[in-house]
PDB file of C-alpha atoms in Angstrom:
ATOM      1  CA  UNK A1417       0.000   0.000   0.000  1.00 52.00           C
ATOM      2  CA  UNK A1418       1.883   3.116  -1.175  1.00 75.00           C
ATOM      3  CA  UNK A1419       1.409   6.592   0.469  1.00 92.00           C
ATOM      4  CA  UNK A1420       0.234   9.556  -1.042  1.00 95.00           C
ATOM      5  CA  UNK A1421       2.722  10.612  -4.069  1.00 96.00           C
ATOM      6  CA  UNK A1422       2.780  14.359  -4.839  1.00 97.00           C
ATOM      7  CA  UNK A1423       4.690  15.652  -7.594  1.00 96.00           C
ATOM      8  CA  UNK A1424       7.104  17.606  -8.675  1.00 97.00           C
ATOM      9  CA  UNK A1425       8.730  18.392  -4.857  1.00 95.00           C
ATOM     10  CA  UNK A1426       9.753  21.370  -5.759  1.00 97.00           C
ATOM     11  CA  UNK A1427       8.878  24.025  -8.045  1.00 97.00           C
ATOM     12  CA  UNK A1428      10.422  27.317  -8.691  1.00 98.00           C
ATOM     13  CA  UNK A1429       8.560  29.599 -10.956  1.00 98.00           C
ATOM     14  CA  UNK A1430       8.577  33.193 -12.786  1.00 97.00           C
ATOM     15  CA  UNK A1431       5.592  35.696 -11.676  1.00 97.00           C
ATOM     16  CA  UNK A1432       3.151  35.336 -14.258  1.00 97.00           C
ATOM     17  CA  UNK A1433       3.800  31.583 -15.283  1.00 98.00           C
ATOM     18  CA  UNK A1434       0.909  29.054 -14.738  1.00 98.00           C
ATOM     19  CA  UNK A1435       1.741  25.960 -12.943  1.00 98.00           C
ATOM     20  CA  UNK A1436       0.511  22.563 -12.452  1.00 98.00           C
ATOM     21  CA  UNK A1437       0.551  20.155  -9.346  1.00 97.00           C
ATOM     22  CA  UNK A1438      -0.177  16.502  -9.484  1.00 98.00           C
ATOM     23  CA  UNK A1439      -1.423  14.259  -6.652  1.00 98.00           C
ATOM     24  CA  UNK A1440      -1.612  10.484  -6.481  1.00 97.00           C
ATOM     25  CA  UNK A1441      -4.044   9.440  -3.600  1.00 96.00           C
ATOM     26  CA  UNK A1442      -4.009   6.112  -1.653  1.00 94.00           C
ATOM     27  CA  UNK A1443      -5.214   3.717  -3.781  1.00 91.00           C
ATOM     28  CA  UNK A1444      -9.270   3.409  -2.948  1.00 87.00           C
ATOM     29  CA  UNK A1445      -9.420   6.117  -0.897  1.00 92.00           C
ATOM     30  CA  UNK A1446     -12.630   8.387  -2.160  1.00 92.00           C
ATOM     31  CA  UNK A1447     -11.864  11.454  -0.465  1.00 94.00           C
ATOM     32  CA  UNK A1448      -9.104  14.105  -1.688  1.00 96.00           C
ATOM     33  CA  UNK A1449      -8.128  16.860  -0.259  1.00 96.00           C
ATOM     34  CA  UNK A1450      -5.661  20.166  -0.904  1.00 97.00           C
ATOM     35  CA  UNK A1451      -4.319  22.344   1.555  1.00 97.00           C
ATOM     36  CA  UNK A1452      -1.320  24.881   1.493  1.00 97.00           C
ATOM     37  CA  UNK A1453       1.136  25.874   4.081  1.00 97.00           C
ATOM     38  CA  UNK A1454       3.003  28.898   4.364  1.00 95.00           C
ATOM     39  CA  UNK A1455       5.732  29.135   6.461  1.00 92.00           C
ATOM     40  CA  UNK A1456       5.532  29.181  10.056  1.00 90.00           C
ATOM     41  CA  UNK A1457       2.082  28.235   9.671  1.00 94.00           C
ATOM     42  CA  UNK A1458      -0.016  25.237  10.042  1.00 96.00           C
ATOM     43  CA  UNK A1459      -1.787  23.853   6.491  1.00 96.00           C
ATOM     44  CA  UNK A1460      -5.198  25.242   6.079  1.00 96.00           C
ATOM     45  CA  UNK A1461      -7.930  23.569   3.867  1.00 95.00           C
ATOM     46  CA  UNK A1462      -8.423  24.821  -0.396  1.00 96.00           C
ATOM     47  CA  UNK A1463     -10.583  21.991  -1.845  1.00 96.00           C
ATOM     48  CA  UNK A1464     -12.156  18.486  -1.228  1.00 93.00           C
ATOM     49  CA  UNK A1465     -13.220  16.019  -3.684  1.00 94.00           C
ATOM     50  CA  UNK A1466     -15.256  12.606  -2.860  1.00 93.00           C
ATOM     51  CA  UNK A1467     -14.882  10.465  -5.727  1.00 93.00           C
ATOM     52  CA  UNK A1468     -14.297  12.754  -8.806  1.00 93.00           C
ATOM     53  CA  UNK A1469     -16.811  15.628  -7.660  1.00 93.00           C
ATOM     54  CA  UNK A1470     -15.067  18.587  -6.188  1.00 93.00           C
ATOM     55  CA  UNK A1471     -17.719  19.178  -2.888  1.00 91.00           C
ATOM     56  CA  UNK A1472     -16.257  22.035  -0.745  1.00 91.00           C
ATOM     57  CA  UNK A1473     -13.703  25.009  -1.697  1.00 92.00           C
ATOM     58  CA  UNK A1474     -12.111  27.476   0.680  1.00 92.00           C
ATOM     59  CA  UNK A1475     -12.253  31.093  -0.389  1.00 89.00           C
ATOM     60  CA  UNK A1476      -8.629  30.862  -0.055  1.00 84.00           C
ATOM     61  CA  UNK A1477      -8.770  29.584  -3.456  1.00 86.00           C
ATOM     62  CA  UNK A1478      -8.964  32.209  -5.800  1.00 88.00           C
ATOM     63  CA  UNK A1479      -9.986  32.188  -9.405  1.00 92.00           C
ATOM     64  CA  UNK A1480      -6.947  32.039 -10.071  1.00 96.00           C
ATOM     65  CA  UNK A1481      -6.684  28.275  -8.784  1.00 96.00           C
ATOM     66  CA  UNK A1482      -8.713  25.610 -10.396  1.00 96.00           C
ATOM     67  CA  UNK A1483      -8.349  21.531  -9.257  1.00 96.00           C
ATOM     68  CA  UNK A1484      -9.755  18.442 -11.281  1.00 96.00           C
ATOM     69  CA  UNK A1485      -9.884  14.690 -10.359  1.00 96.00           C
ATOM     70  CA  UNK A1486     -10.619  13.215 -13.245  1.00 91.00           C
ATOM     71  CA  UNK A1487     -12.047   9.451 -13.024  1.00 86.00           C
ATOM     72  CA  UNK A1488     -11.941   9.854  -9.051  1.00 85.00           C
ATOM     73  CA  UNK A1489      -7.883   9.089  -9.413  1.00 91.00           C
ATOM     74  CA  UNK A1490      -5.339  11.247  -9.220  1.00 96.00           C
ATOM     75  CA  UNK A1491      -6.240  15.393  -8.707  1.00 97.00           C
ATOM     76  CA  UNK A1492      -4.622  18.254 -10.418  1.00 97.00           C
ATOM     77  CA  UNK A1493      -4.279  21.337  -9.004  1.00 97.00           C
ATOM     78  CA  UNK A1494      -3.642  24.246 -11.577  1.00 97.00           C
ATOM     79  CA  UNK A1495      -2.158  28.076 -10.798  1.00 97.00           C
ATOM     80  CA  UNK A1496      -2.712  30.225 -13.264  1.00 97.00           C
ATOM     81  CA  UNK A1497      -0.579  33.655 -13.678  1.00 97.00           C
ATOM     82  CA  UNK A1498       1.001  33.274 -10.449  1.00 97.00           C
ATOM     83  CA  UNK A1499       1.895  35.840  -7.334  1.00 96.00           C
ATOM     84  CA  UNK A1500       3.915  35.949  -4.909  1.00 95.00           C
ATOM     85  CA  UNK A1501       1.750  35.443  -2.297  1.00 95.00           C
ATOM     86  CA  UNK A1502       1.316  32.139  -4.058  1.00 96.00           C
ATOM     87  CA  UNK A1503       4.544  30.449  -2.557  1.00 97.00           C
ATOM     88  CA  UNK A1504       4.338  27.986  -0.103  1.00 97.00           C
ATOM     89  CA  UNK A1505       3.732  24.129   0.174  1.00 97.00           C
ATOM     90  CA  UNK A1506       0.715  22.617  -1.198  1.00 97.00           C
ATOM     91  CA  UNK A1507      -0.379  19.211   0.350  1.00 97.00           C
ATOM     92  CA  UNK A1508      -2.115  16.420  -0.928  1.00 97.00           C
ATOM     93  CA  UNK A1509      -4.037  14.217   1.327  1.00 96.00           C
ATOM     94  CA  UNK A1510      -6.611  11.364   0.948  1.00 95.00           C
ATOM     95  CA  UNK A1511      -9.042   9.165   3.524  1.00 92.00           C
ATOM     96  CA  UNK A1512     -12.095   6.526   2.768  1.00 88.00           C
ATOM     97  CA  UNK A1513     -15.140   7.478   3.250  1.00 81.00           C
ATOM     98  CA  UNK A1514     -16.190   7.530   6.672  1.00 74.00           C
ATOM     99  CA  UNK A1515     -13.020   7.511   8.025  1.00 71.00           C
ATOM    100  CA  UNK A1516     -11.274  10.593   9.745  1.00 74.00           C
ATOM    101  CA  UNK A1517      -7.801   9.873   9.386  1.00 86.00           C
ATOM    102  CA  UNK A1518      -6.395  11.373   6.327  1.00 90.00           C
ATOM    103  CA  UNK A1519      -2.957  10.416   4.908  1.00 93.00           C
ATOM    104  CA  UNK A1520      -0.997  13.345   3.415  1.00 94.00           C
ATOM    105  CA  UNK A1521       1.578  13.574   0.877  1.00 94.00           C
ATOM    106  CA  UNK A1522       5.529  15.083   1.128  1.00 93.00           C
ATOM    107  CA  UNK A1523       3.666  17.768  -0.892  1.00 95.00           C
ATOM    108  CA  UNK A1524       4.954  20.570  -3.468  1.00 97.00           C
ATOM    109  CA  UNK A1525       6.803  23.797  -2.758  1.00 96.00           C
ATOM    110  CA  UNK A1526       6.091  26.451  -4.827  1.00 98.00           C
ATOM    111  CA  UNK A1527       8.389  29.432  -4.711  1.00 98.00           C
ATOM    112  CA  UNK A1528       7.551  32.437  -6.922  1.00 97.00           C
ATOM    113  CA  UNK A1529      10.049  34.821  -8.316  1.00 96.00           C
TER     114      UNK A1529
ATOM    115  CA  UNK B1107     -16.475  29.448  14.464  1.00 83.00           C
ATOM    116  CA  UNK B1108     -14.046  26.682  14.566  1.00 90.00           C
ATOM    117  CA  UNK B1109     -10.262  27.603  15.906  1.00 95.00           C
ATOM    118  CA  UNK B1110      -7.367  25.634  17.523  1.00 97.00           C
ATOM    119  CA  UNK B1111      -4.808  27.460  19.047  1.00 97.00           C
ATOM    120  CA  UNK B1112      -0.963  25.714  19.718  1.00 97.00           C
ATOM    121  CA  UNK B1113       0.329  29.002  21.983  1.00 94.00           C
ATOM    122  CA  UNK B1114       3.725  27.304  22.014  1.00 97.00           C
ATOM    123  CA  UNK B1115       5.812  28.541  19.096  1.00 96.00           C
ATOM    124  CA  UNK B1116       8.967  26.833  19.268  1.00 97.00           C
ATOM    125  CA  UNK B1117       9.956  24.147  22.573  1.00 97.00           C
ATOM    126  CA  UNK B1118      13.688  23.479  23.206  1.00 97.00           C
ATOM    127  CA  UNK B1119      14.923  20.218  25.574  1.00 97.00           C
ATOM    128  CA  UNK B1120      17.641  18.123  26.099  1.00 97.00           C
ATOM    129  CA  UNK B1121      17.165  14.155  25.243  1.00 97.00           C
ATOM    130  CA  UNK B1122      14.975  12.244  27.821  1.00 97.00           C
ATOM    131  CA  UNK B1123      13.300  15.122  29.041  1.00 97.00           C
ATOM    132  CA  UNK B1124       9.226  15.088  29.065  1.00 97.00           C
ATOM    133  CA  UNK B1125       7.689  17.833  27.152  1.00 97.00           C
ATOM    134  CA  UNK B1126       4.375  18.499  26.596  1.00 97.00           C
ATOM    135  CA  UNK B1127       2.678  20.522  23.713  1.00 98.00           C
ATOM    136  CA  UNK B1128      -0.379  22.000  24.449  1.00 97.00           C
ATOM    137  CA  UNK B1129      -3.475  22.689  22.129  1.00 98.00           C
ATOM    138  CA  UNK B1130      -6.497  25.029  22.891  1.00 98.00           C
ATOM    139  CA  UNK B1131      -9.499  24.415  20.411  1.00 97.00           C
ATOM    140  CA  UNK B1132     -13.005  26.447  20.130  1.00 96.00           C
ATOM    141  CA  UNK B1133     -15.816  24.931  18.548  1.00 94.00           C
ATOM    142  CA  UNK B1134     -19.660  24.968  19.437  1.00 92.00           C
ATOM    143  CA  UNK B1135     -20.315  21.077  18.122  1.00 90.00           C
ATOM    144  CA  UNK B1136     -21.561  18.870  20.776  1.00 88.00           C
ATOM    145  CA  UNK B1137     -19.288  16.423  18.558  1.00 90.00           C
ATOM    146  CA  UNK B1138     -15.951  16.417  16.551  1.00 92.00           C
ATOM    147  CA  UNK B1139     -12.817  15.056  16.379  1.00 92.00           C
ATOM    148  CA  UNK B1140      -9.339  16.213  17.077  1.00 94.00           C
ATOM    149  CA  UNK B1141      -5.799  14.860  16.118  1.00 94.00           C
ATOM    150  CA  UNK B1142      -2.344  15.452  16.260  1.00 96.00           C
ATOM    151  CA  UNK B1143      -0.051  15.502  13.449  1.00 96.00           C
ATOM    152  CA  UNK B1144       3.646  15.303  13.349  1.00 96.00           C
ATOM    153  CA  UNK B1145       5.875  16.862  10.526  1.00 95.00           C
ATOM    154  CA  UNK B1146       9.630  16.051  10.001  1.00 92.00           C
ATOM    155  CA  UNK B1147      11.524  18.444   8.012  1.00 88.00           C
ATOM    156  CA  UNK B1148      10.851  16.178   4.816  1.00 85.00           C
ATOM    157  CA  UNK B1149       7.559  17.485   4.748  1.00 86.00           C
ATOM    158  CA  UNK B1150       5.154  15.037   5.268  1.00 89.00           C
ATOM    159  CA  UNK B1151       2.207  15.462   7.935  1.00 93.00           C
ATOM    160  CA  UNK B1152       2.436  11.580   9.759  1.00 93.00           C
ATOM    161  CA  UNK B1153      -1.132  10.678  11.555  1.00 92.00           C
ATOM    162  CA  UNK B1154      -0.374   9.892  15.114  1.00 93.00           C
ATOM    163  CA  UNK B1155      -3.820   9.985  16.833  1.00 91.00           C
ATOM    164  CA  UNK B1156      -7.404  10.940  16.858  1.00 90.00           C
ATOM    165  CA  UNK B1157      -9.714  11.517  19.647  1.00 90.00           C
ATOM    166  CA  UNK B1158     -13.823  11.699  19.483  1.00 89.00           C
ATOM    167  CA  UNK B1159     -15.457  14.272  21.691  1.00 90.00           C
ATOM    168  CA  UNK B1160     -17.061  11.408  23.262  1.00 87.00           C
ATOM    169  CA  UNK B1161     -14.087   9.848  24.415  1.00 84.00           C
ATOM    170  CA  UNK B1162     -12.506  11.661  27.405  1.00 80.00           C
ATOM    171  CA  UNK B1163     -10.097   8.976  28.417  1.00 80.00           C
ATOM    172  CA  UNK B1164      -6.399   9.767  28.197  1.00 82.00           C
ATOM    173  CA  UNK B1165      -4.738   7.434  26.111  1.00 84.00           C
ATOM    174  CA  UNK B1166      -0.941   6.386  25.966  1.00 85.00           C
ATOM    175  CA  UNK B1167       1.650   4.686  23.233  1.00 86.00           C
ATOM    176  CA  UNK B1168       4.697   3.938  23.841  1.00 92.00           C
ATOM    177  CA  UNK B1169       6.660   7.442  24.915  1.00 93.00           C
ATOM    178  CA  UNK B1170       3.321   9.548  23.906  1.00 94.00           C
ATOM    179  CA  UNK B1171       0.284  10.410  25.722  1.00 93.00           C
ATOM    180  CA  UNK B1172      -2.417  12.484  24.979  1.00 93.00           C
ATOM    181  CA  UNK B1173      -4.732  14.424  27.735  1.00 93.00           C
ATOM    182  CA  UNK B1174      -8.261  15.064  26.971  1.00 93.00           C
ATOM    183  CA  UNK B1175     -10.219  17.545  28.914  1.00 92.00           C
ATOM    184  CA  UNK B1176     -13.736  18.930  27.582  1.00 91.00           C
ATOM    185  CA  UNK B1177     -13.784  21.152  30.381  1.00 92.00           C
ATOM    186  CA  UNK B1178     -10.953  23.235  29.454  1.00 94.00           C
ATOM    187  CA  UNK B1179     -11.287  22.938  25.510  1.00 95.00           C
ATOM    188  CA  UNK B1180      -7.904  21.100  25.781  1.00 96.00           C
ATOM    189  CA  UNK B1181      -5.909  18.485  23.883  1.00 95.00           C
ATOM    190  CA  UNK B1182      -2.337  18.322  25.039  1.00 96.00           C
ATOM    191  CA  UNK B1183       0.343  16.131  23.862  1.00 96.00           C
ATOM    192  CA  UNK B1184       3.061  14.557  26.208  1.00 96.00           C
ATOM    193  CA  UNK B1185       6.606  12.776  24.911  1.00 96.00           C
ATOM    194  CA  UNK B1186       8.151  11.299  27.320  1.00 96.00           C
ATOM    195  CA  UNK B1187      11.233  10.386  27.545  1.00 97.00           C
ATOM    196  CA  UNK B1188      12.261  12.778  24.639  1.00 97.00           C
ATOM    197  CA  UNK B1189      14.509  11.939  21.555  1.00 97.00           C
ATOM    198  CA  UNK B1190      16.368  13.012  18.693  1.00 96.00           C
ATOM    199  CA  UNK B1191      13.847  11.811  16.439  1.00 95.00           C
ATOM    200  CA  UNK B1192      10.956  13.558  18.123  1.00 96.00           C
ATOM    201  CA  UNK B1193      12.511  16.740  16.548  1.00 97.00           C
ATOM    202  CA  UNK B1194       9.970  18.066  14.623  1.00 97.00           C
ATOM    203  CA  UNK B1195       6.778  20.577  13.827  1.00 97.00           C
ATOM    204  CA  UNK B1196       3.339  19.298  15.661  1.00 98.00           C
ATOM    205  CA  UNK B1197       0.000  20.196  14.505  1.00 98.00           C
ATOM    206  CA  UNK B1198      -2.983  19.444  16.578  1.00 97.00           C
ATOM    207  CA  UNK B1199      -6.303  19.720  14.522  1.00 96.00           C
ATOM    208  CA  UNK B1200     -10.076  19.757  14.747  1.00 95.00           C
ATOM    209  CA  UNK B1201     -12.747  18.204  12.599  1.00 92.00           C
ATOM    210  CA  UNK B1202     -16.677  18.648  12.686  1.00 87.00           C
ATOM    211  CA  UNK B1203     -18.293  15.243  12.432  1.00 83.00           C
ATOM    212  CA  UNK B1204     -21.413  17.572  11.167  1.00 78.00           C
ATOM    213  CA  UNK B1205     -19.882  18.612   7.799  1.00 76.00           C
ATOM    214  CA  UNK B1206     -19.044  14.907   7.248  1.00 78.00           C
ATOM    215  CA  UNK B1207     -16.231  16.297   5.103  1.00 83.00           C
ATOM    216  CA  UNK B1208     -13.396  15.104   6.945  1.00 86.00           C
ATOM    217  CA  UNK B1209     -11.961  18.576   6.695  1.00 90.00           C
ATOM    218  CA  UNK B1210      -9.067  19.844   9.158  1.00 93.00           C
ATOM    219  CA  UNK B1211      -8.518  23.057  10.877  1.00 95.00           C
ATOM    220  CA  UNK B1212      -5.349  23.250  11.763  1.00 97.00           C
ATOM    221  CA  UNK B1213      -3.289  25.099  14.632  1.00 97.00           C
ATOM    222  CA  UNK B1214      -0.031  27.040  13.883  1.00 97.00           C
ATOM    223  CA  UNK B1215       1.952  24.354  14.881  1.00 97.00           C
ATOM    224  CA  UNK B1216       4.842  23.882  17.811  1.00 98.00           C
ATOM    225  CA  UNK B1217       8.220  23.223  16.624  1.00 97.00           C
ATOM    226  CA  UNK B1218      10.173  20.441  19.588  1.00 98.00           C
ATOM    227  CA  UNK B1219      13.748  20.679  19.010  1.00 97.00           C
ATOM    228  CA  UNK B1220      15.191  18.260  20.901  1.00 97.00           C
ATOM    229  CA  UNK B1221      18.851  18.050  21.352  1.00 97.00           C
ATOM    230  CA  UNK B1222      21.644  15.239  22.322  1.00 95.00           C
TER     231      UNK B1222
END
């Protein structure tokens, strides 16, 4: 049973770019999550999916973000032109439904330049 | 509102000290669920326990321990023993059972250096 697999680890970027983050859940695990951490901070919730329908966003995520999970699989999660402000780690997680432990991912630093 | 508060910032000891990390958490449910989290510098958040609301007993594993108390809107975390390897960032968390979303609300964290 392999973890959660995010990818790439590490991602450096130019203001502006768009940029693409890839999560591989637990295998049979229905539930997805994404949440971002800044630094010094603890991670705080941007988007849920159960199965391949996206259920619950934070207004933390901006217009700017958009996040698929196509076939109920893997998820996606796009940046488009980004900021600044956009840096930080962005975390993958999965759990079955019903359960309340949720697994997360090494997840995906993003630093904007 | 839901809010958990981790009012230690950073916690310094020498190996096989005790240390405990406390965690303050606000919510109006009558029931939820609350967790700590441990995360070594490679990133990862590691699962290392969840408590119901229900369920006031203490609990203990191996070194770690985890205090319960309803009254005081408290879920504190005690290593005993301290290590090395216990060096890390801690995250306690709350979830609402209501939402049924499994969704976390995290604190800021407490980062336990602990040194040889």
């Amino acid at each position: 049973d392999t973890g959660v697999s995010q990818n790439p680890r590490h991602k450096i970027t130019k203001r502006g770019q768009n940029v693409t983050f890839r999560c591989d859940p637990i295998s049979e695990h229905n539930r997805l999550y994404w949440y971002r951490q800044t630094l010094g901070q603890g991670p705080e919730f941007l988007t849920y999916f159960q199965n391949e329908a996206q259920l619950e966003k934070s207004r933390l995520l901006s217009d700017r973000f958009s996040a698929e999970r196509p076939k109920g699989s893997f998820s996606t999660l796009e940046i488009q032109r980004t900021e600044q402000g956009d840096s930080a780690m962005y975390l993958c997680a999965s759990s079955r439904t019903g359960a309340t432990e949720a697994f997360f991912g090494q997840g995906t630093r993003l630093t904007v330049v | 509102a839901q809010k958990v508060t981790q009012a230690q910032t950073e916690i310094s000891v020498v190996e096989k000290e005790d240390v405990t990390l406390d965690c303050v958490y606000e919510t109006r449910d009558t029931t939820y669920y609350l967790f700590w989290y441990k995360q070594p510098p490679s990133g990862e958040l590691v699962f290392l326990i969840r408590r119901n609301s229900f369920d006031e007993q203490n609990e203990i594993s191996g070194r770690y321990s985890w205090n319960f108390q309803k009254s005081t809107s408290s879920f504190n975390f005690t290593i005993t023993a301290s290590q090395v390897v216990d060096s890390a960032v801690y995250f306690c968390a709350l979830s609402r059972v209501s939402s049924n979303t499994g969704k976390l609300i995290f604190g800021q964290g407490t980062t336990l250096q602990v040194k040889p």
